[in-house]
Coordinates of C-alpha atoms in Angstrom, one line a residue:
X241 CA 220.0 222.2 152.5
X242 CA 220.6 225.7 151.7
X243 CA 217.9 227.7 150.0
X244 CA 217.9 231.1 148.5
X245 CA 216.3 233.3 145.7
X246 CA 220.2 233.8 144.4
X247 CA 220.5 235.9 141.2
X248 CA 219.8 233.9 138.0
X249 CA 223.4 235.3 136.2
X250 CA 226.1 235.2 138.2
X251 CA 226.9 239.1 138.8
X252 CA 229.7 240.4 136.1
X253 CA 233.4 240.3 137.8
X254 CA 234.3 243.6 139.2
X255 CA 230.2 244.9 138.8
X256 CA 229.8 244.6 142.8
X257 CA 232.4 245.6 145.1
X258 CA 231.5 245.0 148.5
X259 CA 234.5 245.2 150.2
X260 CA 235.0 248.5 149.1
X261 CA 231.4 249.7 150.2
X262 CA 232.2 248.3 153.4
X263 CA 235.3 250.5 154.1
X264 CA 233.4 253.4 153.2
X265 CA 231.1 252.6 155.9
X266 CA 234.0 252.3 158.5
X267 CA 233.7 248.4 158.2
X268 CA 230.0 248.1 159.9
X269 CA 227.7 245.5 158.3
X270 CA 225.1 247.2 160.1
X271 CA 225.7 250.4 158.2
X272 CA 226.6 248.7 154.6
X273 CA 223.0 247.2 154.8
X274 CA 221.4 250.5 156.1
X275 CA 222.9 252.5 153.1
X276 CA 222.8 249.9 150.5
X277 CA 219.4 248.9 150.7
X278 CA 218.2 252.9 150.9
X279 CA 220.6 253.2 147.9
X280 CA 218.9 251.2 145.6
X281 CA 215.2 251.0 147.1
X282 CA 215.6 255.2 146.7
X283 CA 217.1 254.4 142.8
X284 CA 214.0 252.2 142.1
X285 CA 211.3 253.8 143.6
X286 CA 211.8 257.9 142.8
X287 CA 214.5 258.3 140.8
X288 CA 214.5 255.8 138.0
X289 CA 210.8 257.1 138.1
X290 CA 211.6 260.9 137.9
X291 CA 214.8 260.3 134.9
X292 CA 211.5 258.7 132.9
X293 CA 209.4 261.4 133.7
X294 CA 211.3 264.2 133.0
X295 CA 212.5 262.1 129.5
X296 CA 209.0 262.5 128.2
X297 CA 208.9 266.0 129.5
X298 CA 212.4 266.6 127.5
X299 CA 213.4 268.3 130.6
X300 CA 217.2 267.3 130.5
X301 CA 218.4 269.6 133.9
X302 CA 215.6 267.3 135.9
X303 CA 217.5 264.1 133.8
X304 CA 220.5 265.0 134.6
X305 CA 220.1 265.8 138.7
X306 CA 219.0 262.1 139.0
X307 CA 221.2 260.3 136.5
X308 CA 224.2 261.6 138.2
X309 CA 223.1 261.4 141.6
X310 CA 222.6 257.6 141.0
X311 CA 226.0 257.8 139.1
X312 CA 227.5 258.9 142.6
X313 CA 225.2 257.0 145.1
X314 CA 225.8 253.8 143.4
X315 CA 229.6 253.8 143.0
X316 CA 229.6 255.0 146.6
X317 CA 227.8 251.6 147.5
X318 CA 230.4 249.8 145.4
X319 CA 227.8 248.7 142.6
X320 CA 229.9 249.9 140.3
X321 CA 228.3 248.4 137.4
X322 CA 225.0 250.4 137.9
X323 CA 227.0 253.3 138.3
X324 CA 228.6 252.9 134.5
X325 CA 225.2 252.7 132.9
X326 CA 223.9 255.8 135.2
X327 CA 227.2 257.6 133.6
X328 CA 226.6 256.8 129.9
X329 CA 223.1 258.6 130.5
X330 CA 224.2 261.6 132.7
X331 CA 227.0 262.2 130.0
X332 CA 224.3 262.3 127.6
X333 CA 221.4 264.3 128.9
X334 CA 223.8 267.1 130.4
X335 CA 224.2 267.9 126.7
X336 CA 221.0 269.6 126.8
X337 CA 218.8 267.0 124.7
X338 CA 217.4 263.7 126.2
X339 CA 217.2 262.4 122.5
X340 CA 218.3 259.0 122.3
X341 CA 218.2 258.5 126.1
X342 CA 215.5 255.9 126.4
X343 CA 217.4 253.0 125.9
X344 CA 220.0 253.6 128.2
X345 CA 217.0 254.2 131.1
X346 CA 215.5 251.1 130.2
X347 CA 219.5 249.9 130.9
X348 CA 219.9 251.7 133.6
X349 CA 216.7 250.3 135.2
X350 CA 217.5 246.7 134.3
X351 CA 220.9 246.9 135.8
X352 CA 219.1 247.9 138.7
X353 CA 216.4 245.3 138.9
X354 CA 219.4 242.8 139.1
X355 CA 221.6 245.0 141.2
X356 CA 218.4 244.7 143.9
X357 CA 218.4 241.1 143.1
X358 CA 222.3 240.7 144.1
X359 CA 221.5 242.7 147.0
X360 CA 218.4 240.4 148.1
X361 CA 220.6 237.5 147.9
X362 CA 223.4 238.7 149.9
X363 CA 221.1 239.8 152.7
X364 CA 219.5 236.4 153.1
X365 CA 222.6 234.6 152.9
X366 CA 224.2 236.7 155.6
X367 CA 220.8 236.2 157.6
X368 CA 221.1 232.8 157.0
X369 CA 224.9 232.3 158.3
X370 CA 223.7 234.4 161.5
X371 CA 220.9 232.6 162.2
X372 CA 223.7 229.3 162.3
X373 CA 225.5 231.5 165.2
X374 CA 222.4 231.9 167.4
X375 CA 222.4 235.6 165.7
X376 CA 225.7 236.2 167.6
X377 CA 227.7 238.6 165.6
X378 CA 230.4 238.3 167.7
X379 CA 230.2 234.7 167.1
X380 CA 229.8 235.1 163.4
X381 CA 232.3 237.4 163.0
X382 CA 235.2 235.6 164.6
X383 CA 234.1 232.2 162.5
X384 CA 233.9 234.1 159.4
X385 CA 237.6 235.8 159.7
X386 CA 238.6 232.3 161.2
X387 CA 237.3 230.5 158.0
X388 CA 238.3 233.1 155.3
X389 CA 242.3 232.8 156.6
X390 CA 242.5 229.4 157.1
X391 CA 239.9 226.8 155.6
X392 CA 238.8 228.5 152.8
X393 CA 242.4 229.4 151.0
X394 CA 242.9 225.1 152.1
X395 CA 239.5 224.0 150.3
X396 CA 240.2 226.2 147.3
X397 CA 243.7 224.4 147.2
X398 CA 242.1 221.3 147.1
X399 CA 239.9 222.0 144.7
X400 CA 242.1 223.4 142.1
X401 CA 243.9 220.0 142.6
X402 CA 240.8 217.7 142.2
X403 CA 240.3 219.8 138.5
X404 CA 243.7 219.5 137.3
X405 CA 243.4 216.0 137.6
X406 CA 239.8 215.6 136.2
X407 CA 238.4 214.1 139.1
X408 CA 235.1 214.3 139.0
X409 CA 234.4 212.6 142.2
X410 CA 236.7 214.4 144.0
X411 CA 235.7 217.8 142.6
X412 CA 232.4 217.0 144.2
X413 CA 233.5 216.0 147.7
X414 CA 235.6 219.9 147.8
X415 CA 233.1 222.0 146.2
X416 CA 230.4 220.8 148.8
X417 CA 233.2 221.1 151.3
X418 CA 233.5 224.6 150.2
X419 CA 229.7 225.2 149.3
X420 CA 229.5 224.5 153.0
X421 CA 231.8 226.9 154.1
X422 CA 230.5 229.6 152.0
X423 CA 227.0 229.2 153.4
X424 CA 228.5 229.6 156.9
X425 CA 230.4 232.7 156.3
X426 CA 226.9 233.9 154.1
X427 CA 228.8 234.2 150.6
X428 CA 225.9 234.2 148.3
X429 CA 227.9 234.8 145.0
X430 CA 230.4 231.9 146.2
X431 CA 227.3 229.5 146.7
X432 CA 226.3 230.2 143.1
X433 CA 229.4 229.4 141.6
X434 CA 229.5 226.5 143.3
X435 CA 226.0 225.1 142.3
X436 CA 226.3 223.9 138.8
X437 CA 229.9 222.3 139.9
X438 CA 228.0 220.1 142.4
X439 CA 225.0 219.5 140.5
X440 CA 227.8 218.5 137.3
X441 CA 230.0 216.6 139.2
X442 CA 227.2 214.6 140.9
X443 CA 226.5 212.9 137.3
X444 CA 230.5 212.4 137.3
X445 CA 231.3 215.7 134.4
X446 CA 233.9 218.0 135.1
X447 CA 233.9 219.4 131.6
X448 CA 233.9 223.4 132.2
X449 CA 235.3 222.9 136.2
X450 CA 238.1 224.7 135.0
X451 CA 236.2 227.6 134.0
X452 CA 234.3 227.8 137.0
X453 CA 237.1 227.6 138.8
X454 CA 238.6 231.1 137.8
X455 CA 235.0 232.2 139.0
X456 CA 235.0 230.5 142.4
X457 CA 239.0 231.9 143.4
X458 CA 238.1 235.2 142.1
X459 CA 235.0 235.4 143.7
X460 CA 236.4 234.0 147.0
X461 CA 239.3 236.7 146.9
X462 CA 236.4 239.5 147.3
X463 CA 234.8 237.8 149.7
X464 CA 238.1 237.0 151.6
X465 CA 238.4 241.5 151.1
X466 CA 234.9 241.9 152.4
X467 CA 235.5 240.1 155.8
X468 CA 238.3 241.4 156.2
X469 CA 237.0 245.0 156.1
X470 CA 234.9 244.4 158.6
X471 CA 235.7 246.0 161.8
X472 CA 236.0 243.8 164.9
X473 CA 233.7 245.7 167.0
X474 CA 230.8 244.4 164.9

């Protein structure tokens, strides 16, 4: 069975954009997680720290410097969510006043505690699928692109067929098909989505499949983008 500490609230559509992080960083994984992870643990540690700091101290220059360096990191890193809320409060402060500015800090800093959380759970997914291939990332790589082209687009097929017709049963058997698959190619947002169609479908409901199933195709179109960023060399 797969276990992971996977975000409670599946991230917003368009919030996280991987696949576009990951052509920034020339398509290495290695890279993405360097900068990502210094992103955010940077963002968390001094600057959300300092944009409080220099709040009470009504210093909006210091406000400003910070807000709109996380503004710039973040959409750099694709989290472009984080990068919205870090906007709304450098447009503010670089008005010259920081009145009215605490909520959007205590935004700001609650976007991030969940953007770290995405983060976490794509990291140990990935980990996880690598760990599967003997940590070959050769191996991984060429299974992942394999999987995203071919068996992926065919288990999302059959899915969408077993929910038009309401078959619960049958929902099940493709969503732990693609559950499966997901795991192996380390899609941690993809494994979420799935979860609650299982665990539904297990006690034969399919009310709300349809629903989830916009998710689970959009979702697997960004991670089909991701892969297929990432450079072969890797």
């Amino acid at each position: 069975a797969f276990v992971c500490c996977f975000a409670n609230v599946y991230r917003e559509m368009g919030a996280v954009d991987l696949a576009a992080a990951l052509e920034r960083c020339s398509g290495s994984l290695e890279l993405l997680q360097q900068v990502v992870s210094e992103t955010l643990n940077k963002a968390k540690t001094e600057q959300v720290p300092e944009i409080r700091q220099s709040i009470e101290e009504g210093d909006h220059t210091k406000a400003h410097f910070h807000s709109h360096s996380i503004k710039g990191a973040s959409a750099t890193i694709g989290f472009d969510g984080l990068s919205a809320i870090a906007k709304e409060l450098d447009d503010l402060v670089r008005t010259g006043t920081v009145d009215g500015s605490v909520p959007l800090v205590d935004r700001l800093e609650a976007e991030l505690e969940e953007s770290l959380e995405y983060w976490k759970s794509h990291e140990t997914a990935m980990a996880i699928a690598l760990e599967r291939c003997s940590d070959d990332q050769e191996l991984f790589l060429e299974i992942a692109k394999e999987m995203i082209s071919d068996v992926v687009p065919e288990q999302l097929t059959s899915l969408e067929k077993a929910v038009g017709e309401g078959d619960a049963a049958s929902i099940n058997i493709c969503a732990v098909q693609l559950k499966d698959a997901a795991e192996t190619i380390g899609a941690s947002q993809l494994i979420f989505l799935l979860g609650p169609v299982i665990t539904d479908t297990n006690d034969g409901k399919c009310d709300g499949c349809a629903d989830s199933l916009q998710l689970i195709k959009e979702e697997a179109a960004k991670v089909s983008a991701f892969w297929e960023a990432v450079e072969a060399d890797e």
